[in-house]
Coordinates of C-alpha atoms in Angstrom, one line a residue:
M1 CA 6.1 6.5 -32.9
P2 CA 6.1 2.9 -31.4
G3 CA 6.7 4.4 -28.0
L4 CA 3.7 6.7 -28.3
I5 CA 1.4 3.8 -29.4
R6 CA 2.7 1.7 -26.5
G7 CA 2.0 4.6 -24.0
V8 CA -1.5 5.0 -25.4
A9 CA -2.2 1.3 -25.3
R10 CA -1.0 1.1 -21.7
T11 CA -3.2 4.1 -20.7
A12 CA -6.2 2.4 -22.3
V13 CA -5.6 -0.8 -20.5
V14 CA -5.2 1.0 -17.1
A15 CA -8.3 3.1 -17.7
G16 CA -10.3 0.0 -18.8
T17 CA -9.2 -1.9 -15.8
A18 CA -10.0 0.9 -13.4
T19 CA -13.5 1.3 -15.0
A20 CA -14.2 -2.4 -14.7
V21 CA -13.1 -2.5 -11.0
S22 CA -15.1 0.6 -10.2
N23 CA -18.3 -0.8 -11.8
R24 CA -17.9 -4.1 -10.0
V25 CA -17.5 -2.4 -6.6
S26 CA -20.6 -0.3 -7.3
R27 CA -22.6 -3.4 -8.2
R28 CA -21.4 -5.2 -5.0
Q29 CA -22.3 -2.2 -2.8
A30 CA -25.7 -1.8 -4.4
G31 CA -26.4 -5.5 -3.8
R32 CA -25.4 -5.2 -0.2
W33 CA -27.5 -2.2 0.4
A34 CA -30.5 -3.9 -1.3
S35 CA -30.1 -7.0 0.9
Q36 CA -29.9 -4.8 4.0
E37 CA -33.1 -2.9 3.1
A38 CA -35.1 -6.0 2.2
P39 CA -37.0 -7.6 5.1
P40 CA -35.6 -11.0 6.2
P41 CA -37.6 -13.9 4.7
Q42 CA -37.7 -15.7 8.1
Q43 CA -37.8 -14.5 11.6
Q44 CA -34.3 -14.5 12.9
A45 CA -33.5 -16.6 16.0
P46 CA -32.3 -14.5 19.0
Q47 CA -28.6 -14.2 19.3
P48 CA -27.1 -16.0 22.3
T49 CA -25.7 -13.8 24.9
Y50 CA -22.4 -14.6 26.4
A51 CA -21.2 -13.5 29.8
P52 CA -18.1 -11.3 29.6
P53 CA -14.9 -12.9 30.7
P54 CA -14.0 -12.2 34.3
P55 CA -11.5 -9.4 34.8
A56 CA -7.9 -10.3 35.3
P57 CA -7.2 -9.0 38.8
A58 CA -4.1 -11.1 39.1
A59 CA -2.2 -8.8 36.7
V60 CA -3.3 -5.6 38.5
D61 CA -2.6 -7.3 41.9
M62 CA 0.8 -8.4 40.7
D63 CA 1.7 -4.9 39.6
A64 CA 0.7 -3.6 43.0
R65 CA 2.8 -6.3 44.7
I66 CA 5.8 -5.4 42.6
A67 CA 5.4 -1.8 43.5
Q68 CA 5.3 -2.6 47.2
L69 CA 8.3 -4.9 46.9
T70 CA 10.2 -2.1 45.1
Q71 CA 9.4 0.3 47.9
L72 CA 10.5 -2.1 50.5
A73 CA 13.8 -2.7 48.7
A74 CA 14.4 1.0 48.6
L75 CA 13.7 1.3 52.4
R76 CA 16.0 -1.6 53.0
D77 CA 18.7 0.0 50.8
Q78 CA 18.4 3.3 52.7
G79 CA 18.8 1.4 56.0
I80 CA 15.3 2.2 57.3
L81 CA 14.4 -1.5 57.3
S82 CA 16.6 -4.3 58.5
P83 CA 17.1 -7.4 56.3
A84 CA 14.9 -9.4 58.7
E85 CA 12.1 -6.8 58.6
F86 CA 12.4 -6.7 54.8
E87 CA 12.1 -10.5 54.6
A88 CA 9.0 -10.5 56.9
Q89 CA 7.3 -7.8 54.9
K90 CA 8.2 -9.5 51.6
S91 CA 6.7 -12.8 52.7
Q92 CA 3.5 -11.0 53.8
I93 CA 3.2 -9.3 50.4
L94 CA 3.9 -12.5 48.4
A95 CA 1.5 -14.5 50.6
G96 CA -1.3 -12.2 49.5

């Protein structure tokens, strides 16, 4: 019998807590909706506009340079480019 009473008491506590939380959430939501629907008491100042940050071309440019260097290394490894030609092309790519 004590186990049954303990189970019933636990269920009552859980149900009461859930009801209290649900009621609080409902009141908070109703308050938020009411404040959104009410006209503002004062005229709001215009929001400042910020310029978007400039794009980061360096990262994209670096990816392209790495791809070019990889292709040059493959051509050098295949014997199509001499080491001197590879170095000349590599310095051009890295110089920009």
